[in-house]
CSV table of C-alpha atoms and ligand atoms in Angstrom, one decimal:
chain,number,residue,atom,x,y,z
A,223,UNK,CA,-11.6,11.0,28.6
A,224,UNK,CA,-13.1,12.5,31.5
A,225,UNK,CA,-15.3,15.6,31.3
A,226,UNK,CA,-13.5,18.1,33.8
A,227,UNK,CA,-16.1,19.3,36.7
A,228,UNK,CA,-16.1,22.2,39.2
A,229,UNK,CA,-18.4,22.5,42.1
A,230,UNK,CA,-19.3,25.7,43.4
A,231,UNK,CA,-20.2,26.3,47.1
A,232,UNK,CA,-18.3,23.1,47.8
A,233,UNK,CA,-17.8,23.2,51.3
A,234,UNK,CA,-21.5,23.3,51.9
A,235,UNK,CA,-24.4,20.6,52.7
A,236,UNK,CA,-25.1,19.7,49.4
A,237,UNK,CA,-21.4,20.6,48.3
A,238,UNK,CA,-19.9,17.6,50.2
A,239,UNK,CA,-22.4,15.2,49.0
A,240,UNK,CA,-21.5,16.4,45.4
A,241,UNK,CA,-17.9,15.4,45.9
A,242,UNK,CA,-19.1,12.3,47.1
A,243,UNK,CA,-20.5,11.5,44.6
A,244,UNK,CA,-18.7,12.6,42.0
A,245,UNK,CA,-15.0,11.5,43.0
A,246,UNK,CA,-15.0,8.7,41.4
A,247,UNK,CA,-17.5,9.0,38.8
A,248,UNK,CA,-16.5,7.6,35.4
A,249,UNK,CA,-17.2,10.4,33.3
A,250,UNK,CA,-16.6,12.9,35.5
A,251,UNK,CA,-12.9,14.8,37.1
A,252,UNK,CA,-13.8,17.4,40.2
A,253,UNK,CA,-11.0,19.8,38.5
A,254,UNK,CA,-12.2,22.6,40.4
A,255,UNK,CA,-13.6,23.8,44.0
A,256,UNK,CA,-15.4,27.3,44.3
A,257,UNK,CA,-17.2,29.0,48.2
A,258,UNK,CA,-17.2,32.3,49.7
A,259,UNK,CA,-14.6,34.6,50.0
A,260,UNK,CA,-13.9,33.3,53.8
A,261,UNK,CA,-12.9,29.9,52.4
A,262,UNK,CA,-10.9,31.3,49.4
A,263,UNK,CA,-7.1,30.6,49.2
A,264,UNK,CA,-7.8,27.5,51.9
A,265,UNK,CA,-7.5,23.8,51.1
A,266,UNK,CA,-10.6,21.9,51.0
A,267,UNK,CA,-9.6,20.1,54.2
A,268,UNK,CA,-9.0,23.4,56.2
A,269,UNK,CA,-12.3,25.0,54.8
A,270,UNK,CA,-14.8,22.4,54.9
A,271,UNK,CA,-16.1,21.0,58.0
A,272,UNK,CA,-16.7,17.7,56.6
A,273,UNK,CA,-20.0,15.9,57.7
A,274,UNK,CA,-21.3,13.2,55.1
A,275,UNK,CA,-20.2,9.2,55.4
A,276,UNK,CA,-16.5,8.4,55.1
A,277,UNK,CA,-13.2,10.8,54.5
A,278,UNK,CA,-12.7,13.4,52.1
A,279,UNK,CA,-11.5,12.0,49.2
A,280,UNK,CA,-7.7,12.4,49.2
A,281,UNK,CA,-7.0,14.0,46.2
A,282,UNK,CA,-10.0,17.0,47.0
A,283,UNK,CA,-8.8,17.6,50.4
A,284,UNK,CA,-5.7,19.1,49.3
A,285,UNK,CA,-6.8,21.0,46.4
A,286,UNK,CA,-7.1,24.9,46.8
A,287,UNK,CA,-10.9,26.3,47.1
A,288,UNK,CA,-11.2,29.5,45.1
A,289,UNK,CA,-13.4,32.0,45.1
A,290,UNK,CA,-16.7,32.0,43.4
A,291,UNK,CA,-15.8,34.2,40.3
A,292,UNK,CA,-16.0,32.8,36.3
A,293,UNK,CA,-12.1,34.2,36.1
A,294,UNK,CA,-11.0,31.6,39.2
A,295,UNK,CA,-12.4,28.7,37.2
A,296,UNK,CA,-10.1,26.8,34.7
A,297,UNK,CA,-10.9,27.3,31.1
A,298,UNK,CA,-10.9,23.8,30.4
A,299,UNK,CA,-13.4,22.9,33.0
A,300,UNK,CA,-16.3,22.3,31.1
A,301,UNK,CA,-19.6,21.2,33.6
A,302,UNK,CA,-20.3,23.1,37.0
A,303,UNK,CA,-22.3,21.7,39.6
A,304,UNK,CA,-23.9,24.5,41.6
A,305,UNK,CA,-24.9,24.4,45.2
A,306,UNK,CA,-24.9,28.1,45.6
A,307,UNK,CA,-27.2,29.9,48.1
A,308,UNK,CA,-30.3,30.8,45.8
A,309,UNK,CA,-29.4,34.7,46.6
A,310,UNK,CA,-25.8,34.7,45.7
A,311,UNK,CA,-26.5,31.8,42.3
A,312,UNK,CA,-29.2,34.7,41.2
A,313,UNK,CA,-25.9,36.5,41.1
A,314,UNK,CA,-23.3,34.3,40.2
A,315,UNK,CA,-24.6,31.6,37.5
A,316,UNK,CA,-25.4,33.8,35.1
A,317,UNK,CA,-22.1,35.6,34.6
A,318,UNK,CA,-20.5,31.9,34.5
A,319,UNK,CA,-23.0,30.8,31.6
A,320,UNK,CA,-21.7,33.7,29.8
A,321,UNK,CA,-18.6,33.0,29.9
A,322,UNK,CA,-19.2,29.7,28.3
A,323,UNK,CA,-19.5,27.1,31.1
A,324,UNK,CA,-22.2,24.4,31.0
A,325,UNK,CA,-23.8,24.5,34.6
A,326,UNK,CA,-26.4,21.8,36.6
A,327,UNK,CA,-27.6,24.0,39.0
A,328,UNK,CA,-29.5,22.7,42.4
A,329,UNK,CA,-30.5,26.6,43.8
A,330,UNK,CA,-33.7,27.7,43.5
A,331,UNK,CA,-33.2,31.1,41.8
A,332,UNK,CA,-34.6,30.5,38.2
A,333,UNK,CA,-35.9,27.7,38.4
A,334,UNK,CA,-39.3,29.0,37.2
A,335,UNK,CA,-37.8,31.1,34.3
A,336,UNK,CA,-39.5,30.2,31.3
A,337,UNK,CA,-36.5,29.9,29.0
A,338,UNK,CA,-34.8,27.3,31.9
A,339,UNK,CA,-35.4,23.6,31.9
A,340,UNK,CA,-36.2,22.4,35.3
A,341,UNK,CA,-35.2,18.6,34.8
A,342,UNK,CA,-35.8,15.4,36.3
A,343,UNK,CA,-34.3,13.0,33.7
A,344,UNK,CA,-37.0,10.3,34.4
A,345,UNK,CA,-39.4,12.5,33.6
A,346,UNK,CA,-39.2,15.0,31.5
A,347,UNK,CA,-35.8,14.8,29.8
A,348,UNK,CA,-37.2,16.1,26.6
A,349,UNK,CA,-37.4,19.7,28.5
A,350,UNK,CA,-33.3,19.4,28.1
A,351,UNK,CA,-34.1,21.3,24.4
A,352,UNK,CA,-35.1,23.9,25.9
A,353,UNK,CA,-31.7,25.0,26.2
A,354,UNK,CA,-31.7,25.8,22.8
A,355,UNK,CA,-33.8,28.6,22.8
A,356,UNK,CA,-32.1,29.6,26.6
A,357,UNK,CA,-28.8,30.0,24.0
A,358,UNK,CA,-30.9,32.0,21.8
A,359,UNK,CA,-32.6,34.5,23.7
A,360,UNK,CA,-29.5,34.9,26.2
A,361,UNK,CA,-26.5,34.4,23.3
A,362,UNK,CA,-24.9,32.4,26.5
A,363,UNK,CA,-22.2,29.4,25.1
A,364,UNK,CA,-22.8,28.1,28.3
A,365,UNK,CA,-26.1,26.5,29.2
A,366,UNK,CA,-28.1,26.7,32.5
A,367,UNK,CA,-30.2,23.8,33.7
A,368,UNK,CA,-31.9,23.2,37.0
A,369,UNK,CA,-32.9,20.7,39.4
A,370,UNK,CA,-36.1,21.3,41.6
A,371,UNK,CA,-36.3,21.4,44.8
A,372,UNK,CA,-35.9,18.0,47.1
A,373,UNK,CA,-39.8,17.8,48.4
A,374,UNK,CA,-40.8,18.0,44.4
A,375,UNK,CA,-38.2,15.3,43.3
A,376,UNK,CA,-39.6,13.1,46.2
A,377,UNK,CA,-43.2,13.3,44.9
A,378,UNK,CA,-43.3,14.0,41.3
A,379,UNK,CA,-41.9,10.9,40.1
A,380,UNK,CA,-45.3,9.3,41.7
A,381,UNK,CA,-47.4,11.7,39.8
A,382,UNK,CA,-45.4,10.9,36.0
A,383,UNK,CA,-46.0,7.3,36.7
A,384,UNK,CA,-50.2,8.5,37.1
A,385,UNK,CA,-50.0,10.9,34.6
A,386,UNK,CA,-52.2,8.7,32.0
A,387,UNK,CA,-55.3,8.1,34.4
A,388,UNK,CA,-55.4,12.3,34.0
A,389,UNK,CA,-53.9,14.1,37.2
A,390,UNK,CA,-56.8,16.5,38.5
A,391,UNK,CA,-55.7,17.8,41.9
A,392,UNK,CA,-53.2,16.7,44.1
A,393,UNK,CA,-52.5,17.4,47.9
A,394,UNK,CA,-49.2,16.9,49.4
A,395,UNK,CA,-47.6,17.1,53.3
A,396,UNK,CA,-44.4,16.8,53.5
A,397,UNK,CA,-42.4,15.3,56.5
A,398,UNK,CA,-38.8,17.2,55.8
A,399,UNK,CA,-35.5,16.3,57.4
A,400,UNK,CA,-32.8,19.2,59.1
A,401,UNK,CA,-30.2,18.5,56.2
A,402,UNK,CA,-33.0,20.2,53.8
A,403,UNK,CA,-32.0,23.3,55.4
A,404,UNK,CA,-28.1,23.0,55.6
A,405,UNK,CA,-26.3,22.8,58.8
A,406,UNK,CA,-26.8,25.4,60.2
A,407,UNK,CA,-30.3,25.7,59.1
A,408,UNK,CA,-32.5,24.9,62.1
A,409,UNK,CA,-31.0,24.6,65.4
A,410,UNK,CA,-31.0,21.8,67.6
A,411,UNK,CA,-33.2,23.4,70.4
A,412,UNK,CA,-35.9,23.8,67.7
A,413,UNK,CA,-35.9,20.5,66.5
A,414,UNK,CA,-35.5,18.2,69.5
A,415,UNK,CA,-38.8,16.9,70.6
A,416,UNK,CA,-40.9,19.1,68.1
A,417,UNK,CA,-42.3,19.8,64.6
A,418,UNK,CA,-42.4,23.0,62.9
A,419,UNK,CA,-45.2,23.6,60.5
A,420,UNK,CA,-43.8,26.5,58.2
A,421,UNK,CA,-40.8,26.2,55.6
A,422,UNK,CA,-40.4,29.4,53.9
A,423,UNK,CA,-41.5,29.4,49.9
A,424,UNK,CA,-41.0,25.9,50.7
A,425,UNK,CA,-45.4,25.2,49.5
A,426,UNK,CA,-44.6,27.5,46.6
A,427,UNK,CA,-42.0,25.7,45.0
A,428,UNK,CA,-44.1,22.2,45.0
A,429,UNK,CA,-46.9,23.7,44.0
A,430,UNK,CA,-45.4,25.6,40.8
A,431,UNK,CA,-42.4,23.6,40.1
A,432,UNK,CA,-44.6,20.3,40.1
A,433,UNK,CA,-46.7,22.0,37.3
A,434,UNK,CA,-43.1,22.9,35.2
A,435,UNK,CA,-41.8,19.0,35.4
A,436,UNK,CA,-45.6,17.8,34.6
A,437,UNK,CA,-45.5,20.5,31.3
A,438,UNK,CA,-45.0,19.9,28.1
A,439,UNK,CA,-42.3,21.2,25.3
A,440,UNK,CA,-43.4,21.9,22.1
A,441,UNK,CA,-39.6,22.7,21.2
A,442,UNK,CA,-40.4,26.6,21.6
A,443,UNK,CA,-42.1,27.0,24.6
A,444,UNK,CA,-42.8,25.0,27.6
A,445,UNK,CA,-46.5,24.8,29.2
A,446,UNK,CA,-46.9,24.1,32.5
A,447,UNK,CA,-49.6,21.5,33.5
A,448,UNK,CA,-53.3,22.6,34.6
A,449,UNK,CA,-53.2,19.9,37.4
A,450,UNK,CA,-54.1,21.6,40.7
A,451,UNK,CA,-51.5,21.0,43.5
A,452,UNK,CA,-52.1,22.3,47.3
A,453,UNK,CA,-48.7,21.9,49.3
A,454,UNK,CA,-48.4,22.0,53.1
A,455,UNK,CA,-44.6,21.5,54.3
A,456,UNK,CA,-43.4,20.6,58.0
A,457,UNK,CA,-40.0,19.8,59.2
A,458,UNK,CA,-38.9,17.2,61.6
A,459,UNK,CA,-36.5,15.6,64.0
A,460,UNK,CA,-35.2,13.3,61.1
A,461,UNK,CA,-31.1,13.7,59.7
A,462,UNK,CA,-32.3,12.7,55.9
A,463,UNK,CA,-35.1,12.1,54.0
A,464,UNK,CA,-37.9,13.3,53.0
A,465,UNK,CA,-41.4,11.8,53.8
A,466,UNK,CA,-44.7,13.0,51.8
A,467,UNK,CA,-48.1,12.1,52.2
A,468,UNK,CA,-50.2,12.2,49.1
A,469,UNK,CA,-53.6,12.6,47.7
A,470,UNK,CA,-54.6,12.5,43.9
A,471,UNK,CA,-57.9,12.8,42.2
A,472,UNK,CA,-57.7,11.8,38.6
A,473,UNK,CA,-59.8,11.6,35.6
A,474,UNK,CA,-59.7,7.9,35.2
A,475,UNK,CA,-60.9,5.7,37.8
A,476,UNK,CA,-57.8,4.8,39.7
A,477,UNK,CA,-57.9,1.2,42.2
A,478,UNK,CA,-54.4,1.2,44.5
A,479,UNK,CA,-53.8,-2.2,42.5
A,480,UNK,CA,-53.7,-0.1,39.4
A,481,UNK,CA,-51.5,2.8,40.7
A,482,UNK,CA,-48.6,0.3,42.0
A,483,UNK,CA,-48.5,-1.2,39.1
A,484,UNK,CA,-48.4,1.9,37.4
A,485,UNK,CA,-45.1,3.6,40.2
A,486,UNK,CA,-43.6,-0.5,39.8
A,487,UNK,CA,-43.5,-0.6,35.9
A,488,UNK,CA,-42.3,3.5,35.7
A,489,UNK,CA,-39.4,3.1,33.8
A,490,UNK,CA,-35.8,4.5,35.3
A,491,UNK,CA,-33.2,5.4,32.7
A,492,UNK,CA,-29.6,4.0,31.7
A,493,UNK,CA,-27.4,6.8,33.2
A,494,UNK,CA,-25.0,6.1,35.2
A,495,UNK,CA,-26.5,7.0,38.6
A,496,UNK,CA,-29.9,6.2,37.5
A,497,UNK,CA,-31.3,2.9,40.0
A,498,UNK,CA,-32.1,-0.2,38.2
A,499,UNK,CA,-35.7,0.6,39.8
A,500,UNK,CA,-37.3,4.0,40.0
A,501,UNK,CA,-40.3,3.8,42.3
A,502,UNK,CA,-40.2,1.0,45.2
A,503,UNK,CA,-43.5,0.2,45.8
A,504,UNK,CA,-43.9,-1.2,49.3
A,505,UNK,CA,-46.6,-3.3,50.5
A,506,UNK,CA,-46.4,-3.2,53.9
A,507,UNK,CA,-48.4,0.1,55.4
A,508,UNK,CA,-46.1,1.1,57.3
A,509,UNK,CA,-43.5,1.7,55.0
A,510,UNK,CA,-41.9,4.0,53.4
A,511,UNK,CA,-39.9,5.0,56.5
A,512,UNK,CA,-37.1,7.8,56.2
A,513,UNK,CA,-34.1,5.6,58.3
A,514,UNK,CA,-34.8,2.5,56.8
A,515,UNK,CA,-35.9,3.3,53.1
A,516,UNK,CA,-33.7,6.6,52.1
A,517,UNK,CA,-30.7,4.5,51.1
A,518,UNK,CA,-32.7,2.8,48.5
A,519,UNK,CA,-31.0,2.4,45.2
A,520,UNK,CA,-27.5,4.1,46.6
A,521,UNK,CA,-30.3,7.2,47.6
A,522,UNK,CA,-31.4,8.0,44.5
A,523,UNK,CA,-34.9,5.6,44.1
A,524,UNK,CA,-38.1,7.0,44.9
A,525,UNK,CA,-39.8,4.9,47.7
A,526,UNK,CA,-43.7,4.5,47.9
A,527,UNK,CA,-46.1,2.4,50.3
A,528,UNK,CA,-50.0,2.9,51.9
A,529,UNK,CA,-51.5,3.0,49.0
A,530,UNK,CA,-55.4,3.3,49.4
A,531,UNK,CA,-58.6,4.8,48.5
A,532,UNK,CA,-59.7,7.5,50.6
A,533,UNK,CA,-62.6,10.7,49.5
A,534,UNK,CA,-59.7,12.5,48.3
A,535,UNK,CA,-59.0,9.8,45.3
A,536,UNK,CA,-55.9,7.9,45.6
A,537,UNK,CA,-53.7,8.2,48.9
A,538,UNK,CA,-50.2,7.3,49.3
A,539,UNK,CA,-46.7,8.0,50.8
A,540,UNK,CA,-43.4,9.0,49.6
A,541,UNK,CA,-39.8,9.4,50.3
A,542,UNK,CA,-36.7,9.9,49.0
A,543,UNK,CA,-33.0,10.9,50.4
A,544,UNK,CA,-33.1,14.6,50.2
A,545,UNK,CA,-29.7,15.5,50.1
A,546,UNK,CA,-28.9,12.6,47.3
A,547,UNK,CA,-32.0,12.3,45.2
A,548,UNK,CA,-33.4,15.8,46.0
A,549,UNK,CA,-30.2,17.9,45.4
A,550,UNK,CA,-26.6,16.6,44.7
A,551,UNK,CA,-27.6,13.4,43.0
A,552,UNK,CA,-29.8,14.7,41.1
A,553,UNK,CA,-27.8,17.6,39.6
A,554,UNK,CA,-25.4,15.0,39.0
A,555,UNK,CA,-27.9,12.7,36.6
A,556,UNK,CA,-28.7,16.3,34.9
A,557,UNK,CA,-24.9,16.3,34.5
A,558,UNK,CA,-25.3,13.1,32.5
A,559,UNK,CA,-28.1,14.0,30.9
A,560,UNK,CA,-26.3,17.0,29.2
A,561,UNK,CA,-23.2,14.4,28.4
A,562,UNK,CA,-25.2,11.7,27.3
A,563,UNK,CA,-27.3,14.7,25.0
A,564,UNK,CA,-23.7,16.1,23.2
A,565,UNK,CA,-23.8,19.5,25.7
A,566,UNK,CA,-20.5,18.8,26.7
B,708,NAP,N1,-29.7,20.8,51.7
B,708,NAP,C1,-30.6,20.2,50.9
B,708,NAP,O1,-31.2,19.1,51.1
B,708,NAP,C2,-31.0,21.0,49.6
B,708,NAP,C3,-31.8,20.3,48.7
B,708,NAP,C4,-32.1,20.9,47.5
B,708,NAP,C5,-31.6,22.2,47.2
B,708,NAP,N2,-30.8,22.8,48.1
B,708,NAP,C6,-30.2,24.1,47.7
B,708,NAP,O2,-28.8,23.9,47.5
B,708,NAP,C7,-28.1,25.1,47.8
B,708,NAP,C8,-27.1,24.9,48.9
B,708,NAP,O3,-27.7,24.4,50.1
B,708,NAP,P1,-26.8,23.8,51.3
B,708,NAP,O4,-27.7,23.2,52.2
B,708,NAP,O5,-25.6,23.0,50.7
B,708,NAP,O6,-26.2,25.2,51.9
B,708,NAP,P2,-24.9,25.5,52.8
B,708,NAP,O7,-24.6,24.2,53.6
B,708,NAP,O8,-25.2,26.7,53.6
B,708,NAP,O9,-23.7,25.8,51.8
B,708,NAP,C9,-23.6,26.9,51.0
B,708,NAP,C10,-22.3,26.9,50.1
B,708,NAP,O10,-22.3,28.2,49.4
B,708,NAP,C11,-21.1,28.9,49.7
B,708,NAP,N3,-21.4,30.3,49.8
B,708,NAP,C12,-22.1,31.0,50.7
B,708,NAP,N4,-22.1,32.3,50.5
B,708,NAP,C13,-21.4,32.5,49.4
B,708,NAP,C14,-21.0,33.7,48.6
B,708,NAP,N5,-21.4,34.9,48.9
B,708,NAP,N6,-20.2,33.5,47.5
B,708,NAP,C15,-19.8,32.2,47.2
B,708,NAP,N7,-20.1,31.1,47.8
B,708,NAP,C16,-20.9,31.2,48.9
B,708,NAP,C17,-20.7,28.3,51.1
B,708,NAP,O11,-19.3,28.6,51.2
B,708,NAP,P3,-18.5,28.8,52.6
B,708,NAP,O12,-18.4,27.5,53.3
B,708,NAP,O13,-17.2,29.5,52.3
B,708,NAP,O14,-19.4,29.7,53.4
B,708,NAP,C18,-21.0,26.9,50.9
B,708,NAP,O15,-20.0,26.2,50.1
B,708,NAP,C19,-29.2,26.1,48.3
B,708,NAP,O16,-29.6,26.9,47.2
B,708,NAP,C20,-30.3,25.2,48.7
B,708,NAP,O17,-31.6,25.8,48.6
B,708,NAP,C21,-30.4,22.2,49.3
């Protein structure tokens, strides 16, 4: 039987590429749609100004979007998908964990909290226990886990698959598309014909959330890894997908041969919205490219190309589909994760 889903802040960016995903899914029922108090009472259809690939799926655009509150959610739902504004999740989540819902979240706010896993299934699934010790110290029913942020899904996979030549320092740029920032994020006069070299937190969260993923759980407490990591973040005229240059220095002498190799023979996992391959390691330099490699694996594969030596150490690039891979898809393989791990 299906494991009954709700999706809170469903009309937004991330929102509608959750219900894309997720209707169908084979484990998973959307029994439930949650946004502000302005979309309350409205059917999906009338409240959400629908902007990802095909139609709303028939049987959401009718149902009733509630409002944002743990006593508008069905009982028997038993997984939410949040895509909450950070601000108003700080608020919300907690009150829903309480009240004994299970919840992959994608906003930001506690993500660093030590007794919260930060999870990308690939790589550090065994943080998922930590979850224990979050019902423990909170005496929630529910459970709380997060996804990081879409520039640290895109290159973190790359440094897992390094991990054993001993990560030292590692400097990142990141080429980020407008959907990062929701729709009405950064306006169209901004954008057009430019690049803007600030994203607020934005070099924060690579640079500490990286560190979380990267740590290690002892099964009571979670270190974060020494490796250094330097983070400078700049959006561009691009709809979708993320595009990271890359510089690590490890331990270990490390040849370009040796590091694709290493990112090829990663290993993906068997969930059902893992892709058959991780990390696509392209040979030609001037690849990966956000148009024509963010679609890779049905948007949820890591892409990688240029690799070469440089006086940094290894250098490289990076994508993946932000809005797939970096936020909805990935709270929904976190989803599975906590299915396939006897949370729900
Ligand atoms: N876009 C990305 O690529 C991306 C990637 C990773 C993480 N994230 C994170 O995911 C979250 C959502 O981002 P987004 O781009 O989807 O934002 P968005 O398009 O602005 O959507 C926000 C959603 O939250 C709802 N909402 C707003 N204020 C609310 C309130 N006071 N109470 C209840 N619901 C409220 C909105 O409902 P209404 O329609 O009723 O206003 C809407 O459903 C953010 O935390 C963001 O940082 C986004």
């Amino acid at each position: 039987m299906a494991v009954r889903v709700g999706v809170l802040g469903a009309t937004g960016a991330v929102g509608q590429r959750l219900i894309q995903l997720l209707d169908p899914h084979p484990d998973f029922e959307i029994a439930a749609l949650t946004a502000s108090e302005d979309s309350a009472g409205k059917s999906y259809r009338q409240a959400a100004k629908w902007r990802v690939e095909g139609p709303i799926p028939d049987d959401v655009a009718d149902t009733t979007v509630s409002a944002t509150d743990p006593d508008e959610v069905p009982d028997d739902v038993d997984l939410l998908f949040s895509s909450l504004p950070s601000s108003v999740g700080a608020e919300v989540e907690p009150a829903f964990c309480e009240a004994g819902y299970v919840m992959s979240s994608n906003s930001s706010n506690a993500r660093m909290a030590d007794d919260v896993p930060l999870v990308i299934p690939e790589v550090n699934a065994d943080h998922l226990d930590l979850l224990e010790v979050q019902r423990d110290e909170r005496g929630w029913d529910g459970a709380m886990v997060k996804n990081p942020n879409c520039s640290t899904i895109t290159f973190v996979p790359t440094l897992a698959a390094l991990a054993e030549y001993g990560l030292e320092s590692v400097h990142v740029a990141t080429l980020q598309a407008v959907s990062g920032a929701g729709y009405d994020g950064v306006s169209s006069m901004e954008i057009i014909d430019n690049a803007i070299p600030y994203i607020g937190s934005e070099e924060d969260k690579l640079e500490t959330e990286s560190r979380k993923l990267l740590g290690e759980f002892d099964g009571a407490e979670l270190s974060h890894n020494g490796v250094e990591v330097a983070a400078s973040c700049n959006r561009i005229p691009t709809i979708d997908g993320h595009l990271e240059n890359v510089w690590v220095e490890t331990e270990a002498e490390l040849s370009p041969e040796d590091a694709a190799e290493a990112m090829r023979e990663y290993p993906s996992l068997e969930l059902r919205s893992s892709p058959d391959q991780l990390i696509h390691v392209f040979d030609e330099p001037d690849r990966p490219q956000p148009r024509l490699d963010r679609t890779l694996g049905d948007g949820m594969a890591i892409a990688a190309g240029g690799l070469r030596e440089s006086s940094f150490g290894l250098q490289y690039n990076c994508l993946a589909h932000n809005t797939i891979r970096g936020a909805a898809g990935a709270s929904v393989l976190n989803g599975e994760l906590l299915l396939e791990n006897g949370y729900l």
